[in-house]
Coordinates of C-alpha atoms in Angstrom, one line a residue:
X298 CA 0.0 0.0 0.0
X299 CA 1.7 3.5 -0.9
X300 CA 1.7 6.1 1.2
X301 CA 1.9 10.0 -0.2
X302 CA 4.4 12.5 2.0
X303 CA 3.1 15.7 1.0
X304 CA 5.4 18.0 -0.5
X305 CA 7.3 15.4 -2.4
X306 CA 4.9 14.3 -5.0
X307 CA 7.1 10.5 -4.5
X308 CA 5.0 7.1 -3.6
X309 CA 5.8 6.2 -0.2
X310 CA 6.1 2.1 0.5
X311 CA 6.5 0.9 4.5
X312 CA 9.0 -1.6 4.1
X313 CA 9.0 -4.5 7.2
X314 CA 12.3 -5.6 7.1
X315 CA 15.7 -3.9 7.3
X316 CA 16.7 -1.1 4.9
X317 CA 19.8 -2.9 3.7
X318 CA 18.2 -6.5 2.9
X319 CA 17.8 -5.4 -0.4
X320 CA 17.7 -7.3 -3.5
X321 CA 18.9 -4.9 -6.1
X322 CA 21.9 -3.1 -6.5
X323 CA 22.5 -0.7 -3.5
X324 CA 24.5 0.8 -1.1
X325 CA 23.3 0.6 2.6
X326 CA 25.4 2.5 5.6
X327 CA 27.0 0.4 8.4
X328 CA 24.8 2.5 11.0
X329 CA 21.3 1.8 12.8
X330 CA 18.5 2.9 11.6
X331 CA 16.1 6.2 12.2
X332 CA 13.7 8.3 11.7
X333 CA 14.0 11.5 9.4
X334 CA 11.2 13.8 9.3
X335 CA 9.6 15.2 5.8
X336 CA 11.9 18.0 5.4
X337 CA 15.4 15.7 6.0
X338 CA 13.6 13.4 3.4
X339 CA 13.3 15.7 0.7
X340 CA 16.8 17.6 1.7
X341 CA 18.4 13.8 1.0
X342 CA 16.8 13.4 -2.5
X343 CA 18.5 16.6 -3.9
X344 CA 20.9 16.7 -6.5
X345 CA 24.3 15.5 -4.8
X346 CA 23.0 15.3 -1.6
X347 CA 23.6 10.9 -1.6
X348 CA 26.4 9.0 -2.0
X349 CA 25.4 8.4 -5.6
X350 CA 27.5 11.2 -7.7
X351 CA 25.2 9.5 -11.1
X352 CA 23.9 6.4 -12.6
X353 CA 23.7 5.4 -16.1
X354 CA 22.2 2.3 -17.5
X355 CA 25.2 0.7 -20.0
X356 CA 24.6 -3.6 -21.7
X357 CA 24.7 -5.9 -20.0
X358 CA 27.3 -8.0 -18.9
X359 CA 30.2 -5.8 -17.1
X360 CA 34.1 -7.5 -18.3
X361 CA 36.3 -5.1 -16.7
X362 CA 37.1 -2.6 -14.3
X363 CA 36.2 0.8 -15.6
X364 CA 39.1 3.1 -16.9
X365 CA 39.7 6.7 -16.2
X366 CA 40.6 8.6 -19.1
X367 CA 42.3 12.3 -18.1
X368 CA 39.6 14.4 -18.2
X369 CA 37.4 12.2 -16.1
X370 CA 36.1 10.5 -18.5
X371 CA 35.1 6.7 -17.7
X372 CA 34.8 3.6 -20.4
X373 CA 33.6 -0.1 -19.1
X374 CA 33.6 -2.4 -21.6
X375 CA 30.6 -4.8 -22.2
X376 CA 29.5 -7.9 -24.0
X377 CA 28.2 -5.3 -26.5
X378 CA 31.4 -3.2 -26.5
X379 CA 32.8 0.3 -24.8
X380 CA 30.4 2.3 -22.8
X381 CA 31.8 5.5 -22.4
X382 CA 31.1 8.2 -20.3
X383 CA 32.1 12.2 -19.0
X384 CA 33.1 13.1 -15.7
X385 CA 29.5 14.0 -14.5
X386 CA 27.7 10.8 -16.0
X387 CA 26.8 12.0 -18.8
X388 CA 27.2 9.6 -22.6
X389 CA 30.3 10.6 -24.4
X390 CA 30.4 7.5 -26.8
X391 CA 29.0 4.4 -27.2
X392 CA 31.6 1.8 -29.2
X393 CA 29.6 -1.1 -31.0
X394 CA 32.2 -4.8 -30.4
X395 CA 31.2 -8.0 -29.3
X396 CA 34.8 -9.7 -29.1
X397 CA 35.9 -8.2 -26.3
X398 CA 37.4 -10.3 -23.8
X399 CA 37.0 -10.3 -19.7
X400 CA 39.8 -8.6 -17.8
X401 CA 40.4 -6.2 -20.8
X402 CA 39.8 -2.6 -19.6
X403 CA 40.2 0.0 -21.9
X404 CA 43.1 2.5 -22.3
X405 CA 43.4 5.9 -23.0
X406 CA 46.1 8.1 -24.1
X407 CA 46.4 12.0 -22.6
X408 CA 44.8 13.2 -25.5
X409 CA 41.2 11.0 -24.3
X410 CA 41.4 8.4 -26.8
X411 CA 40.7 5.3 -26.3
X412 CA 42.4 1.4 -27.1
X413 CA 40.8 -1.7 -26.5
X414 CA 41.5 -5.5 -27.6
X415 CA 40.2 -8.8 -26.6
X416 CA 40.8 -12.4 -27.4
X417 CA 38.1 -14.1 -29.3
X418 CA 38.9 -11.7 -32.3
X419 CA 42.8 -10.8 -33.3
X420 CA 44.0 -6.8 -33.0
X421 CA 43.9 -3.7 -31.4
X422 CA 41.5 -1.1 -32.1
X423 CA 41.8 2.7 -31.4
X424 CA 39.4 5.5 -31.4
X425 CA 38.7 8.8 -30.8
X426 CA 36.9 10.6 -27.9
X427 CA 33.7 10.5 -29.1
X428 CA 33.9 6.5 -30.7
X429 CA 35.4 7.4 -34.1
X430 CA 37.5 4.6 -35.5
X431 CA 41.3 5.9 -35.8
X432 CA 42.9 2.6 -36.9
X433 CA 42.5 -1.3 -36.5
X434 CA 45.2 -3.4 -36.5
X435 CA 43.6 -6.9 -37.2
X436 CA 46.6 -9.0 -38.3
X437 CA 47.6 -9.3 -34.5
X438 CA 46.5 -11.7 -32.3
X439 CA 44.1 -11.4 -29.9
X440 CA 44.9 -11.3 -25.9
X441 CA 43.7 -11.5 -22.4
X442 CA 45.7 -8.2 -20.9
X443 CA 44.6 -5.2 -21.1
X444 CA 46.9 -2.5 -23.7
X445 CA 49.4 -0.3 -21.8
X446 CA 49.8 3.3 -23.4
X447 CA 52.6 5.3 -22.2
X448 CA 53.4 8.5 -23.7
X449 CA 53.4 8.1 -28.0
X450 CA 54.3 4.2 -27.2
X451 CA 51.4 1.4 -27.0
X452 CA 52.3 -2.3 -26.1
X453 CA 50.4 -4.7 -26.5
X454 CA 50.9 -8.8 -25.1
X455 CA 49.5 -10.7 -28.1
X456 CA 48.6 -14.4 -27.6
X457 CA 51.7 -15.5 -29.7
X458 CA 53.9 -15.1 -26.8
X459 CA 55.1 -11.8 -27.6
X460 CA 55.3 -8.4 -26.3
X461 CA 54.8 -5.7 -29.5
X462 CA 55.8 -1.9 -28.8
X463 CA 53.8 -0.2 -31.7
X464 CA 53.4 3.7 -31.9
X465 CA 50.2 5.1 -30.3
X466 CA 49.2 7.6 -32.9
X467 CA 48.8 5.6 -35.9
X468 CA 49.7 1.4 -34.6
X469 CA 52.7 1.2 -36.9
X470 CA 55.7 -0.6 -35.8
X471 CA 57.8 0.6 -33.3
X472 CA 60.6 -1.9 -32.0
X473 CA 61.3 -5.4 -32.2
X474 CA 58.9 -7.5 -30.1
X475 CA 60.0 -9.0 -26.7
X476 CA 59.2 -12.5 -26.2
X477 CA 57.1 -12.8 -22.6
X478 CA 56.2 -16.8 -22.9
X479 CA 58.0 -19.2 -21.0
X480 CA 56.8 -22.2 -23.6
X481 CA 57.9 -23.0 -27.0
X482 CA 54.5 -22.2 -27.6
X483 CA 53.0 -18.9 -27.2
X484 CA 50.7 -18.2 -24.6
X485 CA 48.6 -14.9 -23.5
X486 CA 49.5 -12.5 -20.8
X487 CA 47.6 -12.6 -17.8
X488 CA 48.3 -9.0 -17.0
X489 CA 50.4 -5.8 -18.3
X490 CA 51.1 -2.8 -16.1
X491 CA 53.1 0.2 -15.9
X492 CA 54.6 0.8 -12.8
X493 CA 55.3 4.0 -11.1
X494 CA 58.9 4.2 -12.0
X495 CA 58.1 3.5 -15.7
X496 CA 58.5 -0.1 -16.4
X497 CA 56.1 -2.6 -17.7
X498 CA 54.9 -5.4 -15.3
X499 CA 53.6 -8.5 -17.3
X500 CA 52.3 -11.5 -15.9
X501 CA 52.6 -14.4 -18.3
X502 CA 51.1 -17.8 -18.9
X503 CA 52.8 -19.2 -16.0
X504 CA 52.2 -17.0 -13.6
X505 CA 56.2 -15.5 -13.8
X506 CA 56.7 -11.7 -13.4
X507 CA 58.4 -9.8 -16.2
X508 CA 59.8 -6.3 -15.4
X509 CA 60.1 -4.8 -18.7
X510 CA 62.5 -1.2 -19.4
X511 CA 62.9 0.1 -23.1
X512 CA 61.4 -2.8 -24.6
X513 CA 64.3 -5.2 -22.6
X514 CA 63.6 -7.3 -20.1
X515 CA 65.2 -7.0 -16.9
X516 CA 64.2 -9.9 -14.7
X517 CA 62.2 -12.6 -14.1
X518 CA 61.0 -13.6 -11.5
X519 CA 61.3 -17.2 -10.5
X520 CA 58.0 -17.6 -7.9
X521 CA 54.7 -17.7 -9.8
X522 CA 52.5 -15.2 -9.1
X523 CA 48.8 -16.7 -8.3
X524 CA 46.7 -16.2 -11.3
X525 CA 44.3 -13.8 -11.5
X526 CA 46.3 -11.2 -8.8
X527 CA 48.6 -9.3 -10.3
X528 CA 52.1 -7.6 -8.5
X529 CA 52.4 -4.7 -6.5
X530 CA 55.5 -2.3 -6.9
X531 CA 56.7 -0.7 -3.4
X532 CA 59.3 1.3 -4.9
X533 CA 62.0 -1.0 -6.6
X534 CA 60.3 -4.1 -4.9
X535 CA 57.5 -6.4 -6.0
X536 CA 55.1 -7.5 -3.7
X537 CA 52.7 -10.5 -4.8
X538 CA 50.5 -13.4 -4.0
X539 CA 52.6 -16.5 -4.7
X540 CA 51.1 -19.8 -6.7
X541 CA 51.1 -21.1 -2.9
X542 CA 49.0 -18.3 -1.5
X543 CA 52.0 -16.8 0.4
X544 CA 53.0 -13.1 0.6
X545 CA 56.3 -12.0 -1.3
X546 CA 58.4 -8.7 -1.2
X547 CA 61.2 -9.5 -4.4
X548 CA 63.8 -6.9 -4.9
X549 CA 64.9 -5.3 -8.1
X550 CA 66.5 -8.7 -9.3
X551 CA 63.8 -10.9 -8.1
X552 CA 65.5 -12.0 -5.1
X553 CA 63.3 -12.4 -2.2
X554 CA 63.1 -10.1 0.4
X555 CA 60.7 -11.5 2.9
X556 CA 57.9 -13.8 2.6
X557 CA 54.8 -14.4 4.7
X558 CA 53.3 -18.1 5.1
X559 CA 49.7 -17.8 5.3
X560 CA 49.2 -21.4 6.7
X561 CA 51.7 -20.9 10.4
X562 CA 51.1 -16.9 9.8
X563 CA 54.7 -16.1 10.0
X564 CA 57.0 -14.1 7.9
X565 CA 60.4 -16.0 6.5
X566 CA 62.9 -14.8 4.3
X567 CA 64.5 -18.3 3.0
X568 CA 62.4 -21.2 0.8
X569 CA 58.7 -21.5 2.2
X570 CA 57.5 -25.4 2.1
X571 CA 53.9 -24.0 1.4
X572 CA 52.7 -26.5 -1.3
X573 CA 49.2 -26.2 -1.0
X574 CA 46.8 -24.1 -3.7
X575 CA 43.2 -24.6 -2.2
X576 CA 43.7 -21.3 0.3
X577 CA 45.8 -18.7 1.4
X578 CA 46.5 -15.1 0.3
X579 CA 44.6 -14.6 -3.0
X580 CA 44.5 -10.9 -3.9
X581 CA 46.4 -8.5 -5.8
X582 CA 48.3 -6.5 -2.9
X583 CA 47.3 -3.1 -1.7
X584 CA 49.2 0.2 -0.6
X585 CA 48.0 2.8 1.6
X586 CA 48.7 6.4 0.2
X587 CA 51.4 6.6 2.9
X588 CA 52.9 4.1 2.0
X589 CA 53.7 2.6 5.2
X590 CA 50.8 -0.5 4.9
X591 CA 50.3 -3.3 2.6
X592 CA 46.9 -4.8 2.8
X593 CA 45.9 -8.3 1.0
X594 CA 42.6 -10.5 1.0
X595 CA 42.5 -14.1 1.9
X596 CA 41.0 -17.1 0.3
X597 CA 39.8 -19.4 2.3
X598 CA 39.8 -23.1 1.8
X599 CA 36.6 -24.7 -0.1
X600 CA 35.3 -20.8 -0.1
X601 CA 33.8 -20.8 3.4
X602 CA 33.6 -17.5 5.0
X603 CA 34.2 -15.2 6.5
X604 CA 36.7 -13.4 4.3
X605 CA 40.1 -12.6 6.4
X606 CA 41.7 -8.9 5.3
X607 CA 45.1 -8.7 6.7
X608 CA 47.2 -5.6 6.8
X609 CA 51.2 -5.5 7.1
X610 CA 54.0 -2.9 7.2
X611 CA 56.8 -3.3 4.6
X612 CA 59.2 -5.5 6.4
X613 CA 55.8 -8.2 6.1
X614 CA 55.5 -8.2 9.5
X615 CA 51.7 -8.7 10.2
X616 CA 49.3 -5.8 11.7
X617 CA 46.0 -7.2 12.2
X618 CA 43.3 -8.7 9.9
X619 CA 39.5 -8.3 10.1
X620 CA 36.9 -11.1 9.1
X621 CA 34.7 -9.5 6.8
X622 CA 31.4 -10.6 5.7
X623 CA 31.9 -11.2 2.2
X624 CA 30.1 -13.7 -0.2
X625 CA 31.8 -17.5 0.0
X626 CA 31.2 -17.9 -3.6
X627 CA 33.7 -15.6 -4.5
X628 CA 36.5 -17.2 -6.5
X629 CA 38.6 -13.7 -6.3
X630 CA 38.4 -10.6 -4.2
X631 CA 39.5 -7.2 -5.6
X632 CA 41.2 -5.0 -3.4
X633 CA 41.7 -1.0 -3.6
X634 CA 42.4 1.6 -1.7
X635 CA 41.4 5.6 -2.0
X636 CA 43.6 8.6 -2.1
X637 CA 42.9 8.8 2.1
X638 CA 43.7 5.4 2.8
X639 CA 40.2 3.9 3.1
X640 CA 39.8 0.7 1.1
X641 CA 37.3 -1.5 -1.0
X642 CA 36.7 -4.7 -0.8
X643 CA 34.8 -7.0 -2.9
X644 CA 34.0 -10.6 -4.7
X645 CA 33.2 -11.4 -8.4
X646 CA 30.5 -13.2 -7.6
X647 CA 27.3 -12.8 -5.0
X648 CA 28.4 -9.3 -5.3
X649 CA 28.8 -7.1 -2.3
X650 CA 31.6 -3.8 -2.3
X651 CA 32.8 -3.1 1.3
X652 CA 33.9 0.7 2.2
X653 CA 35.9 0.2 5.3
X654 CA 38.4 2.7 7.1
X655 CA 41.9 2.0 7.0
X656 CA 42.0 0.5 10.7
X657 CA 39.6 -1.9 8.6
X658 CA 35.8 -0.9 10.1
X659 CA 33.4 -0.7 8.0
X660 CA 31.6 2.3 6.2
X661 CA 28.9 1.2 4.4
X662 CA 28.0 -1.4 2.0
X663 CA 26.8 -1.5 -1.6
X664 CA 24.5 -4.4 -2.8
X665 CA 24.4 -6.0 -6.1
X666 CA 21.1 -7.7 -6.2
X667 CA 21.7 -8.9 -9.5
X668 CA 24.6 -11.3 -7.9
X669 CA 26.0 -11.6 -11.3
X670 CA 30.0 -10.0 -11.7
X671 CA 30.5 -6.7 -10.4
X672 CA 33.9 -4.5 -11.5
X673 CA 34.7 -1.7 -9.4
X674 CA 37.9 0.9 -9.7
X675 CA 38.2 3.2 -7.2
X676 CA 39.3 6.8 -8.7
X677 CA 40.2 9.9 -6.1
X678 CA 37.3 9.4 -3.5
X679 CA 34.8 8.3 -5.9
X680 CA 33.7 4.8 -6.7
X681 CA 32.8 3.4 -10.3
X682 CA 31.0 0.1 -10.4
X683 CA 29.7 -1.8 -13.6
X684 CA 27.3 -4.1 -13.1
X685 CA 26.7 -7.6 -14.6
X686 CA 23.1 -6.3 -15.1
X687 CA 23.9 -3.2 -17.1
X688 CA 24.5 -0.3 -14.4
X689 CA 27.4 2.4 -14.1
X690 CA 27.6 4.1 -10.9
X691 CA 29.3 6.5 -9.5
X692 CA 29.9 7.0 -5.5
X693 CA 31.3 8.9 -3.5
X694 CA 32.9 8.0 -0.4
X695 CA 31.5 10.7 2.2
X696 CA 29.1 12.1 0.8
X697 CA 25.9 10.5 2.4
X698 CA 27.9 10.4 6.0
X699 CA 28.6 14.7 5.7
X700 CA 24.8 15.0 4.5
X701 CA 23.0 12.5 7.5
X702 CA 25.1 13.8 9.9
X703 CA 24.3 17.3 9.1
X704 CA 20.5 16.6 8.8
X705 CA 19.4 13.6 12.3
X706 CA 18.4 15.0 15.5
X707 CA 21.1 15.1 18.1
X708 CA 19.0 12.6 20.0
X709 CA 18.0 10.1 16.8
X710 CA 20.1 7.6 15.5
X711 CA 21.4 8.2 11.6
X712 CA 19.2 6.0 9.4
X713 CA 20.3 3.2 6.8
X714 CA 20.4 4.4 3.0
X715 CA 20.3 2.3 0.5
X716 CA 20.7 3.7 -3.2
X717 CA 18.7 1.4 -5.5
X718 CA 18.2 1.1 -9.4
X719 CA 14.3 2.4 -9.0
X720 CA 14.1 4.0 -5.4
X721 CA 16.2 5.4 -2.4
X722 CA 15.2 3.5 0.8
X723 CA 16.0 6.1 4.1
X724 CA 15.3 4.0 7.6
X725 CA 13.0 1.3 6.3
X726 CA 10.9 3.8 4.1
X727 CA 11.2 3.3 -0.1
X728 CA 10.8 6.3 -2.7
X729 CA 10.5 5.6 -5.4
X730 CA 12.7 7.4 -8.1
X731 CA 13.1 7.8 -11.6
X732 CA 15.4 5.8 -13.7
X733 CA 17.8 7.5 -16.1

């Protein structure tokens, strides 16, 4: 039965159960819920006054994380193609491809345009900022890692095994390829980077780093990284998720530094006799913007929760880790952390995004109720999330906290919000909103 608040002209639906058991995509605060009277109601539904910067409705089926292009602009790719989007939300070009593979974000170049490739069909392809074609370069071969762009220079890790430094502008030929594969023969990347002191980080088809400077390798690494993570650079170290699920810290050659066995939870800094691959760490490795913390997600054996989230300093000694209540179907977690140090955590699969602080409490929570894949990338203090069931949305870390706190009653609790595809729910009351 709907209810009419005055004032609002919005359909009003008592709701009996909690605000965040929601069954659509969301995002619910970590606080009790309240009462807010009419006025605080209609002061939440104003333009910027949630945590939700925008939404836009993109095809279904999310494959990577979304990109940041440099003047905001964002690009997900899709079963359909490239979705792309300006800084406030609004389209700036829609890219028609349906061979794009998952993991294979989109890259842009500073001038905004945009390179994308994918597996089931050969090449890269480059456009413009507003989806014009620029070039195509078909008679490569396809591959699973994303394009790197790097000043006028785009590589690309092509499913032959080999690493191809081609000019950005038009796709010619650059330099002579660099041979990443560890078989006789070639394999895809799994990932390829750019680190912050200008090399290239490629994972190949074993799971060995590659640190890559002027088109020549430097090292590589003898430890397999665990597939799907990828390698953190601390300066000129490597810090990673071994095939075993323990921590590593490598230095510039690849010689270990410390290690951290997940199984007896201590650190070692000779040969780890870890030989199990069912648990253990199983994230790519996070920094915090001091650069004094490394946090990393654990797996845990046969996927029953909770899901541990351990934080250590930078000799790998271990701080603390949380429990968090993430979903046990998740065969990966994603891991990020914001330009003030608070972090996102999150599972592929059954599709929940935690916002915790960086002592590791949680914030708030936002629900995918289509549990399908969710990709996330965490840009400044905003959040981008694609959705398996076609959504884009932008968040914004504290933006709902500064606007409840301003608006409750000293003596009233702040109410749960939960920011849904078709309503905004504020302590157990739904109004209804208007799609996009």
């Amino acid at each position: 039965m709907a209810m009419q608040i005055h004032g609002l002209g919005i359909p009003v639906y008592q709701r009996p159960q909690r605000a965040s058991s929601v069954s659509v995509d969301g995002l619910a605060g970590s606080v009790e819920p309240g009462l807010l009277n009419q006025a605080q109601i209609g002061a939440l539904l104003q333009v910027g006054s949630t945590h939700e910067l925008w939404r836009a409705q993109i095809p279904t089926g999310a494959q990577a994380a979304p990109s940041l292009g440099p003047q905001g602009q964002i690009a997900v790719t899709t079963e359909s193609g490239v979705s792309v989007f300006n800084a406030d939300g609004t389209p700036a070009a829609t890219i028609e491809q349906t061979w794009l593979e998952r993991s294979c974000a989109p890259a842009f170049d500073p001038e905004g345009n945009i390179y994308v490739t994918g597996w089931s069909q050969p090449g890269v392809r480059s456009y413009t900022p507003s989806g014009a074609l620029r070039y195509k370069l078909d008679e490569l071969y396809g591959s699973d890692a994303s394009p790197v762009v790097d000043g006028d220079r785009l590589y690309y890790a092509e499913g032959t095994g080999w690493l191809n430094s081609l000019n950005a502008k038009d796709g010619s030929w650059r330099a002579m390829a660099l041979k990443f594969s560890d078989t006789l023969v070639g394999s895809k990347a799994r990932s390829l980077a750019r680190a912050p002191d200008g090399s290239l980080l490629l994972v190949n088809d074993k799971g060995h780093v590659l640190r890559i400077r002027d088109g020549k390798e430097e090292w590589r690494s003898r430890d397999s990284v665990r597939l799907s993570t990828k390698p953190l650079a601390v300066g000129d170290d490597l810090v990673f998720c071994d095939n075993f699920g323990n921590l590593r810290c490598v230095d510039k050659q690849g010689e270990l530094v410390w290690g951290f066995s997940w199984r007896n939870q201590q650190r070692f800094t000779g040969e780890s006799e870890e030989r199990l691959q069912t648990a253990g760490f199983g994230s790519t490795p996070a920094l915090s913007p001091d650069q004094k913390t490394l946090y990393v997600v654990q797996r845990q054996l046969f996927g029953h929760g909770p899901t541990p989230l351990s934080a250590f300093d930078l000799d790998g000694n271990h701080l603390w880790t949380k429990e968090l209540p993430l979903p046990v179907d998740s065969p990966a977690h994603h891991l990020q952390v914001d330009k003030d140090g608070f972090l996102y955590v999150a599972g592929n699969y059954g599709g929940s995004i935690l916002c915790l602080n960086p002592e590791g409490e949680t914030q708030w929570r936002f629900a995918n109720g289509s549990q399908g894949q969710i990709h996330f990338a965490v840009h400044g203090d905003t959040l981008h999330v694609a959705t398996e069931s076609g959504w884009m949305h932008a968040i914004q870390r504290d933006a709902l906290r500064k606007q409840l706190e301003g608006l409750k009653d000293a003596k009233d609790a702040t109410p749960t919000v939960v920011i849904q595809d078709d309503a905004v729910t504020v302590g157990g009351v739904r109004l209804k909103t208007r799609k996009p």
